[in-house]
Coordinates of C-alpha atoms in Angstrom, one line a residue:
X1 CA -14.4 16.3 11.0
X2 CA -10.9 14.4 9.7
X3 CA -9.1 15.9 12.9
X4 CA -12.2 15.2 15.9
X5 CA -12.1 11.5 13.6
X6 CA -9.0 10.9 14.1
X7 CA -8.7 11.9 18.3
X8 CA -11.6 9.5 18.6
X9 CA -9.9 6.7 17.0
X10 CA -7.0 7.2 19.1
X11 CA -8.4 5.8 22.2
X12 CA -9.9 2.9 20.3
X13 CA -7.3 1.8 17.4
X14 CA -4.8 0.2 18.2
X15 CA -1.9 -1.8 16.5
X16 CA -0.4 -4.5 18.5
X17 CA 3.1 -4.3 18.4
X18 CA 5.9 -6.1 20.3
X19 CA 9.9 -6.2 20.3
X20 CA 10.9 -9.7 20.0
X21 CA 12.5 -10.5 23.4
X22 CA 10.8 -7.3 24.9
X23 CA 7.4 -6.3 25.6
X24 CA 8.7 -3.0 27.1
X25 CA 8.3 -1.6 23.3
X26 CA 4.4 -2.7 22.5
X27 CA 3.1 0.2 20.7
X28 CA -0.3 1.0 22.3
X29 CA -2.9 4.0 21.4
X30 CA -5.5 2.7 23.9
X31 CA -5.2 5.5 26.5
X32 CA -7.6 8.5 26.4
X33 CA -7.6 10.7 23.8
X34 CA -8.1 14.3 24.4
X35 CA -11.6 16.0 24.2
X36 CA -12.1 17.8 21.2
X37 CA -15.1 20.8 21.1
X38 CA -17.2 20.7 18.2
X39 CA -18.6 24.4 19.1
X40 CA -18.2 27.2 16.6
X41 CA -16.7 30.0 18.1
X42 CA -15.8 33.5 17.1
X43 CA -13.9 37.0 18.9
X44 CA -11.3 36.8 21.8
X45 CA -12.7 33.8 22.7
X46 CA -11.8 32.2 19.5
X47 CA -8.3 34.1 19.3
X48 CA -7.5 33.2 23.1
X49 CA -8.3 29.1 22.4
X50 CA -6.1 29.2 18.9
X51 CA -3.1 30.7 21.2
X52 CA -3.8 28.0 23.9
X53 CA -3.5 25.4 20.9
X54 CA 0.0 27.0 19.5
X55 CA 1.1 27.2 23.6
X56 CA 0.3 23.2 23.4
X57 CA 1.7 22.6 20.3
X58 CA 5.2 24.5 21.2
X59 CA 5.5 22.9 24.5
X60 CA 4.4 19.2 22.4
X61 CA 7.5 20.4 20.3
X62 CA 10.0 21.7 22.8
X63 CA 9.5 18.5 24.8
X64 CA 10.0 15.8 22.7
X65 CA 11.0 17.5 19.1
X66 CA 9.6 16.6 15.5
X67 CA 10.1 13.6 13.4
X68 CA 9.6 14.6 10.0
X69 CA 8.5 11.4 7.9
X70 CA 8.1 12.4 3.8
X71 CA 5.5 10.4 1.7
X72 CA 5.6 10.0 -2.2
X73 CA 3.3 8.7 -4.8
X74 CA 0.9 9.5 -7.6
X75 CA -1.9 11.6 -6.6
X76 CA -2.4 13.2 -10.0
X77 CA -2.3 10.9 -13.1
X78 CA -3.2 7.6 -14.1
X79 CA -1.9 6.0 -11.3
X80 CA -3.7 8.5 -8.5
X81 CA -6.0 6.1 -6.8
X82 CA -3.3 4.7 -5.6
X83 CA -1.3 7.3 -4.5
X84 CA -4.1 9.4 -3.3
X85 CA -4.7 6.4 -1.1
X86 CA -1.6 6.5 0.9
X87 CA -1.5 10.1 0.9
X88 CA -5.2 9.9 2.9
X89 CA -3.9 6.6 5.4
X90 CA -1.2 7.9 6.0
X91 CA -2.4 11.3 6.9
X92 CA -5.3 9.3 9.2
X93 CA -2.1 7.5 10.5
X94 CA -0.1 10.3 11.7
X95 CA -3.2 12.2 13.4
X96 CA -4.1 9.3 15.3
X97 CA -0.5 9.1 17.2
X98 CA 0.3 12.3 17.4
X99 CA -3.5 12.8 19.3
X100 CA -2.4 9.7 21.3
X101 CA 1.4 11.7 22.3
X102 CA 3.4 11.2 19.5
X103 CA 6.5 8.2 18.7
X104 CA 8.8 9.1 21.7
X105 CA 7.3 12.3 22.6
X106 CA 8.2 13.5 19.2
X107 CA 5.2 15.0 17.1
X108 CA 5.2 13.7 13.3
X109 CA 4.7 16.1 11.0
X110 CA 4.1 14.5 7.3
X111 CA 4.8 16.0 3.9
X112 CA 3.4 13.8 0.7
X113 CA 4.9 14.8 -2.9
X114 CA 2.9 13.9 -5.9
X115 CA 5.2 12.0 -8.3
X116 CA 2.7 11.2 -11.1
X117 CA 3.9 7.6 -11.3
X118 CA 7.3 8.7 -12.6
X119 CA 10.4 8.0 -12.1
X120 CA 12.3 11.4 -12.6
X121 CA 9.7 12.9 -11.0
X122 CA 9.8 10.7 -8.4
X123 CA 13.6 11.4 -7.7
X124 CA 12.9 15.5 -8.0
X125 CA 9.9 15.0 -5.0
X126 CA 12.6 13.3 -2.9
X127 CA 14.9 16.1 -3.5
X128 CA 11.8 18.6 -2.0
X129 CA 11.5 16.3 0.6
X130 CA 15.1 16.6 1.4
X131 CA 15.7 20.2 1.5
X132 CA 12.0 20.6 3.7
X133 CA 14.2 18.5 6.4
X134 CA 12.9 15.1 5.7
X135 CA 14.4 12.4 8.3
X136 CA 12.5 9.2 7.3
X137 CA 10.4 8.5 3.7
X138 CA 7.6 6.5 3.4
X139 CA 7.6 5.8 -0.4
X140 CA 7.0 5.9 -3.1
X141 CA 3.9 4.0 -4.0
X142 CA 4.9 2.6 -7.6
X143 CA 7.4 -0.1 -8.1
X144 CA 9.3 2.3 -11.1
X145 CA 9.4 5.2 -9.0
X146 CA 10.7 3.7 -6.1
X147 CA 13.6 1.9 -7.6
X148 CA 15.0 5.2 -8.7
X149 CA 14.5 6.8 -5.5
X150 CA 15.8 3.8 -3.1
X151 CA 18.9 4.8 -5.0
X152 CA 18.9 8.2 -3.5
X153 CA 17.7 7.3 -0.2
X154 CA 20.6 5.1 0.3
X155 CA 23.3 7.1 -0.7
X156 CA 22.1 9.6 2.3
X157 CA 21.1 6.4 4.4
X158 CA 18.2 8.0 4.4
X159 CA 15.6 4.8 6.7
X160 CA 12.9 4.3 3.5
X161 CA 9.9 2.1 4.2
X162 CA 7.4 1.4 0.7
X163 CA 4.0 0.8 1.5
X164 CA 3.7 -1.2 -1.9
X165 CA 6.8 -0.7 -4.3
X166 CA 6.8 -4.4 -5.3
X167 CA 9.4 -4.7 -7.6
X168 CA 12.6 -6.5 -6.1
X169 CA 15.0 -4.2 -7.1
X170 CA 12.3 -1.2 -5.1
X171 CA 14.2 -2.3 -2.2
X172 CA 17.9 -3.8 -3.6
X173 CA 19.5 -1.5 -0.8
X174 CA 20.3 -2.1 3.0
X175 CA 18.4 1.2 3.9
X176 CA 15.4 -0.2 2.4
X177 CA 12.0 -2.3 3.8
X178 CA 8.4 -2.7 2.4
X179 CA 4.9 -3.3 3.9
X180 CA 3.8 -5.5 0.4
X181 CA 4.7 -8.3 -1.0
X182 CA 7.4 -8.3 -3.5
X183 CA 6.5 -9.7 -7.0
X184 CA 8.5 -12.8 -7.0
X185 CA 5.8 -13.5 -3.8
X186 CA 2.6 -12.1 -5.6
X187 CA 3.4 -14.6 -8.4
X188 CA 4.5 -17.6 -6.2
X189 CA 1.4 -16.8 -4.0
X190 CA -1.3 -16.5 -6.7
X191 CA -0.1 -19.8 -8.3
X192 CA -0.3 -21.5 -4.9
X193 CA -3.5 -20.0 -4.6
X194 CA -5.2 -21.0 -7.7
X195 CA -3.8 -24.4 -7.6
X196 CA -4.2 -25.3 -3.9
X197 CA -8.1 -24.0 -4.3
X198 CA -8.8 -25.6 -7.0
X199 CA -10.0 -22.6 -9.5
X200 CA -9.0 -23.4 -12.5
X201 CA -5.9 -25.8 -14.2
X202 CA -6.1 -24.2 -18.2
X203 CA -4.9 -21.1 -17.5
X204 CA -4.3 -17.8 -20.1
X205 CA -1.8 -15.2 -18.6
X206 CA -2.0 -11.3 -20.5
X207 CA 0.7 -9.3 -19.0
X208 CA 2.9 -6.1 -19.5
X209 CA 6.2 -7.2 -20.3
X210 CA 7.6 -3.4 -20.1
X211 CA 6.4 -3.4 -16.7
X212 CA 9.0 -4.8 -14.4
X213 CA 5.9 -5.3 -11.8
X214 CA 3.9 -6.9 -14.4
X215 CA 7.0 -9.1 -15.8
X216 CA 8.1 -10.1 -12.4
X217 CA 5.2 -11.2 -11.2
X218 CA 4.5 -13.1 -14.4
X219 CA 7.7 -15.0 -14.5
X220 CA 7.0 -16.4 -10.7
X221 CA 3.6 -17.5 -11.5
X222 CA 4.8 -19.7 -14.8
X223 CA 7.4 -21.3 -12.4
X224 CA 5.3 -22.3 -9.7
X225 CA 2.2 -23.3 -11.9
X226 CA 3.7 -26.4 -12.8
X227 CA 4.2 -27.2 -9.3
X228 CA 0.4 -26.7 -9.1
X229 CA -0.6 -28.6 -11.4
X230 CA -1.6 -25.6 -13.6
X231 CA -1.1 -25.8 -17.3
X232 CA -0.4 -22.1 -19.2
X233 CA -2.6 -22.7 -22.3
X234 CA -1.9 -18.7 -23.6
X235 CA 0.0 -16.2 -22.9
X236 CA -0.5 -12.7 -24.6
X237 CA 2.3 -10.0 -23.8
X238 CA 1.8 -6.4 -24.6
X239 CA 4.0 -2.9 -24.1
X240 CA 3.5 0.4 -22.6
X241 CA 2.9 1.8 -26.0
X242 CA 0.3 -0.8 -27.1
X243 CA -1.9 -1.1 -24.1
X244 CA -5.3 -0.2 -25.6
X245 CA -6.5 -3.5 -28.0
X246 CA -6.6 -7.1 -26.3
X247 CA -8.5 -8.8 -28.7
X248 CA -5.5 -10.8 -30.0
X249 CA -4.4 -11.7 -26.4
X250 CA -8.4 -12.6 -25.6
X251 CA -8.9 -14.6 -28.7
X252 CA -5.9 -16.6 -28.4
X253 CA -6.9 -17.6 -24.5
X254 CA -10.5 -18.1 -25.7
X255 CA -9.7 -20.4 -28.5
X256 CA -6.9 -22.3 -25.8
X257 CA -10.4 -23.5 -23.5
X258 CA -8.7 -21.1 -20.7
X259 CA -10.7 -21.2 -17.5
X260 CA -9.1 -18.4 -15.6
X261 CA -7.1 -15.5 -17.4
X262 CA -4.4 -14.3 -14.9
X263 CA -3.9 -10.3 -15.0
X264 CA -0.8 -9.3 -13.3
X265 CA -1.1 -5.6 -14.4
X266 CA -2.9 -2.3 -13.6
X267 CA -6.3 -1.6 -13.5
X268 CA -6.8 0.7 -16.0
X269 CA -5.6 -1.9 -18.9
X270 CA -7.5 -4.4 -16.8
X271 CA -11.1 -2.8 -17.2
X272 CA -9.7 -2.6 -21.3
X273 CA -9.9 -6.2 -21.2
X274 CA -13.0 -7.2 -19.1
X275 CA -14.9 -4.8 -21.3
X276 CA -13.3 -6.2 -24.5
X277 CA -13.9 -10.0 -23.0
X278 CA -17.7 -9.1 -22.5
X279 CA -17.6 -7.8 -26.0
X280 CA -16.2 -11.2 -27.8
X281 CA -18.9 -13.4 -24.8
X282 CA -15.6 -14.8 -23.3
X283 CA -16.3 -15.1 -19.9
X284 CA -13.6 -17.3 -17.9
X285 CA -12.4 -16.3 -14.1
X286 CA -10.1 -13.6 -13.8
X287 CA -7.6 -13.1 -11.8
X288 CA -5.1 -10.3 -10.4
X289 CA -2.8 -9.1 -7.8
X290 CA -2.8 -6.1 -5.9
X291 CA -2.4 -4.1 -9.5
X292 CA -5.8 -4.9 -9.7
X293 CA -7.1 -3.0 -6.5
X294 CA -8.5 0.2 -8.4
X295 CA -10.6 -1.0 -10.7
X296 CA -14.0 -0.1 -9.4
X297 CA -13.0 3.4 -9.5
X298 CA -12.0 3.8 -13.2
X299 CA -13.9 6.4 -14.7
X300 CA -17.1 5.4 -17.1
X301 CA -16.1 1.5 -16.3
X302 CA -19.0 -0.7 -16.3
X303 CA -18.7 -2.4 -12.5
X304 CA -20.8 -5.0 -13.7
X305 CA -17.8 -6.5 -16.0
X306 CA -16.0 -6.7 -12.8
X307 CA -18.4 -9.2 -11.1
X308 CA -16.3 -12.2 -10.3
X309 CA -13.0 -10.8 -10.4
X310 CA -10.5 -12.6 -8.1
X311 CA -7.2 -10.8 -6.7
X312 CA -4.3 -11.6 -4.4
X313 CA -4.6 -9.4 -1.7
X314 CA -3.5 -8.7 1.9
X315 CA -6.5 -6.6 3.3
X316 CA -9.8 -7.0 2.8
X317 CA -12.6 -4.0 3.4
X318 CA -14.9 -6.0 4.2
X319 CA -13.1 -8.3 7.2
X320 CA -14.8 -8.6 10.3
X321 CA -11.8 -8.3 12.8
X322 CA -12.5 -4.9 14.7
X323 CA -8.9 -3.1 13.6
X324 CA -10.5 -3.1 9.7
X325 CA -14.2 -2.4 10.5
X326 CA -12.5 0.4 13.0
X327 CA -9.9 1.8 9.8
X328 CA -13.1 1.5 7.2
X329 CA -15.3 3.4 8.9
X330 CA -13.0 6.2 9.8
X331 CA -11.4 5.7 6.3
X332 CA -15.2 6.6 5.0
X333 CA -15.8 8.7 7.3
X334 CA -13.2 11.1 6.5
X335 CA -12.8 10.8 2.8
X336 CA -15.8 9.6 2.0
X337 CA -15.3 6.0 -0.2
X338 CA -13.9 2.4 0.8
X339 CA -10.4 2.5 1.4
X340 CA -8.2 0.0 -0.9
X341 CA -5.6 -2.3 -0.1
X342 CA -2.6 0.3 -0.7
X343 CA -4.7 2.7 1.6
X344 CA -3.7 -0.3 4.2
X345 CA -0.2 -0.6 3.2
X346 CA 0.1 2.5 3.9
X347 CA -1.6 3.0 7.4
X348 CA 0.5 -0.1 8.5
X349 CA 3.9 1.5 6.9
X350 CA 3.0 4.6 9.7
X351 CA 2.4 2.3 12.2
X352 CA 5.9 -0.1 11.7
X353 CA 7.6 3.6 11.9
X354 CA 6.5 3.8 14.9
X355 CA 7.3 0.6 16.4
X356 CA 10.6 0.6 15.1
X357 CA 11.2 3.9 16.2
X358 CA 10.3 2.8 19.5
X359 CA 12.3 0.1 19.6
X360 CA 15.1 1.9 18.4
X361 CA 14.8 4.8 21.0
X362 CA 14.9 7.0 18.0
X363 CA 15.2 11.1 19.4
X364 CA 14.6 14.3 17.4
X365 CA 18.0 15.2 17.1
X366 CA 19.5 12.3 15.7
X367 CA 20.9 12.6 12.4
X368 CA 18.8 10.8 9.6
X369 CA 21.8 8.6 9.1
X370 CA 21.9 7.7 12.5
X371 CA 18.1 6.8 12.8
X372 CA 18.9 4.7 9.9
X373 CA 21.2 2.7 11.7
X374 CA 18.9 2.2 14.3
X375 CA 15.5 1.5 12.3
X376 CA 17.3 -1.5 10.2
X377 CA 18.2 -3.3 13.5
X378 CA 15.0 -2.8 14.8
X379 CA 12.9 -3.4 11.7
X380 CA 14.1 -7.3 12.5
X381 CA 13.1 -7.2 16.1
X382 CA 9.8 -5.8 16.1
X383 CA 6.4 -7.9 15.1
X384 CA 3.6 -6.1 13.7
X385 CA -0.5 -7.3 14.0
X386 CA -1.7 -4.5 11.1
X387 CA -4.3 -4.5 8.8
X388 CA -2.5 -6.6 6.2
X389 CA -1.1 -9.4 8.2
X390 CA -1.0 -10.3 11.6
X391 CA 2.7 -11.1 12.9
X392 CA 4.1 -9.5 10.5
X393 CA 8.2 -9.4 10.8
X394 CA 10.9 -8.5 8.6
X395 CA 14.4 -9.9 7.6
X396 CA 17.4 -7.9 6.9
X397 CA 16.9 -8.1 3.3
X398 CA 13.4 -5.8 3.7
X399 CA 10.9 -8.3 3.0
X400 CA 8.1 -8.7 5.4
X401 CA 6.7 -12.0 6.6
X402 CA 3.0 -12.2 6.6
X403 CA 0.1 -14.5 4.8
X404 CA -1.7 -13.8 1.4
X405 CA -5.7 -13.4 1.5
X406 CA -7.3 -13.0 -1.8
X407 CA -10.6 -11.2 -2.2
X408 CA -13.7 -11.9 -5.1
X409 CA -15.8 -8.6 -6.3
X410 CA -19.4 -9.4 -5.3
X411 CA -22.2 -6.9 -5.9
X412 CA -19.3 -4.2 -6.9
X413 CA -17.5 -4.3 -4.0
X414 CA -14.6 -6.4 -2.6
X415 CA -15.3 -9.3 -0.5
X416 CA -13.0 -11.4 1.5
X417 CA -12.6 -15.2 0.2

């Protein structure tokens, strides 16, 4: 089903994607994908159509080589629905052009490495990446992770594109771009957000200050609050190793007359304190960042405690342009639930590889260093419509150029504001 799924969303989805200066490079999958037999076959028959297949594959391969593109994250753990996200996107991603002919003629082949949401681990996946011939790495997932791997990847000048390492130091190297925003932006943005909307102006913030995500993000939105008009009545920090009791944290932004707790965190401590909140009838606004995305998928949470819950975020499942009713419903169809936001992040990071790519004439037998070279000078030329931003561009620094949506949770599921 995942493989007939994705040749029929070849000849319908399409990413518009142009060079600045050149619209010789616009990326296009409208043209007709191939017919794809549903019939159930057995005997010669069977055996002489898998042959044709390996024929079409070799001569695929022999015309315009391989580009092998890795893919870390967490797919077991407690960061997997995240992880397992990208993994799945990305997977839909590579299908889908490789049905429609491939980046340059060249056939993708993907490889995804669990790394538990760990940084050694996280290194030791890149490692397995390397030595299976990895040429390009879309990863990791996790803002920890990544910062120890960006280090790697750049010492090979190895072209590394995270679909949602936010952290700023996830990308502190010139081989380096992201699809999300960094966390310097999610705080700055969710500030602007709150204040220019009006939601709230006593405002509690409980954060992870052990988290560099969690920190960053923090730090950023206590700056730019005062330029909104937003006054921090509480703020409640908490650790790695003390991540299961909120009460103090709650109770201290209860008795402050807080009208909107910020979360910049995870979700897993973030159902913690929505079910800890509806235990002590404190019931303010809450509000997260992409962290956040997750949360109706925690195991035995109560959904219901989730009703209300605001979050900065660039993609919406519920948008009504065609490209995300297009991605959700193959999304479903294939895997069988909503996808999230990092599921998006990570189906546009495929897509950008291939526009850059394109731009940058990149060839099969180039050397991973040299299709470095060339994907940072066209990571600055080329504009991106994807599902998290339309016109998206990048600077030389990594950081993409795009505008912030926020979503509210209505009815248990996520609906665009």
């Amino acid at each position: 089903m995942k493989k007939l799924l994705s040749l029929a969303m070849a000849a319908t989805l399409a990413f518009s994607v142009a060079a600045c200066g050149s619209s010789d490079n616009t990326a296009n999958n409208d043209s007709a994908a191939p017919e794809a037999s549903t019939e159930d076959t057995t005997g010669d028959s069977s055996a002489a159509e898998d042959s044709s297949a390996a024929e079409d594959g070799s001569t695929a391969a022999a015309e315009g080589g391989v580009l092998k593109i890795g893919g870390i994250g967490p797919i077991t753990g407690g960061a997997a629905v995240y992880g397992v996200a990208v993994m799945n996107a990305a997977n839909m991603a590579v299908d889908e052009i490789n049905a429609a002919g491939g980046i340059n003629g060249m056939q993708v082949e993907f490889q995804f490495e669990d790394d538990e949401h760990d940084a050694e681990k996280s290194i030791n996946a890149y490692n397995t990446l390397k030595d299976w011939g990895m040429q390009m790495l879309m990863g990791t997932v996790t803002s920890t992770p990544c910062t120890a791997v960006v280090n790697e990847s750049a010492k090979d000048n190895m072209f590394h594109l995270t679909p949602s390492g936010s952290a700023v130091e996830s990308i502190a190297q010139p081989n380096a771009f992201r699809v999300c925003f960094s966390d310097p932006n999610q705080g700055v943005a969710s500030a602007q957000y709150i204040g220019e909307n009006d939601i709230a102006t006593k405002v509690a913030v409980i954060y992870d200050s052990s988290d560099v995500y969690s920190s960053g993000i923090y730090e950023k939105f206590a700056a730019e609050a005062a330029n909104q008009g937003i006054e921090i009545v509480a703020q409640g920090a908490f650790t790695a190793d003390n991540k299961t009791d909120f009460s103090q944290q709650l109770q201290a932004a209860k008795d402050a007359g807080a009208e909107l707790v910020f979360l910049p965190i995870y979700y897993t401590e973030a159902s913690i304190i929505l079910k800890q909140a509806a235990g002590m009838n404190f019931e303010p606004i809450f509000f997260g960042c992409d962290g956040l995305d997750g949360l109706l998928a925690v195991e035995n949470f109560d959904t219901s405690l989730a009703e209300g819950v605001m979050l900065l975020t660039p993609f919406a499942a519920d948008a009504e342009d065609e490209l995300t009713q297009k991605f959700v419903s193959a999304y479903k169809e294939a895997y069988g639930e909503i996808p999230n936001q990092f599921a998006a992040d990570a189906y546009d990071a495929i897509y950008i590889i291939k526009a850059a790519a394109e731009q940058a004439g990149i060839t099969a037998d180039m050397s991973a260093s040299d299709m470095c070279e060339a994907m940072k000078a066209a990571m600055t030329q080329v504009t991106v419509d994807g599902l998290t931003g339309e016109g998206i561009t990048w600077d030389a620094e990594g950081e993409p150029s795009k505008s912030p949506k926020a979503v509210k949770i209505t009815d248990g599921v996520y609906t665009a504001m």
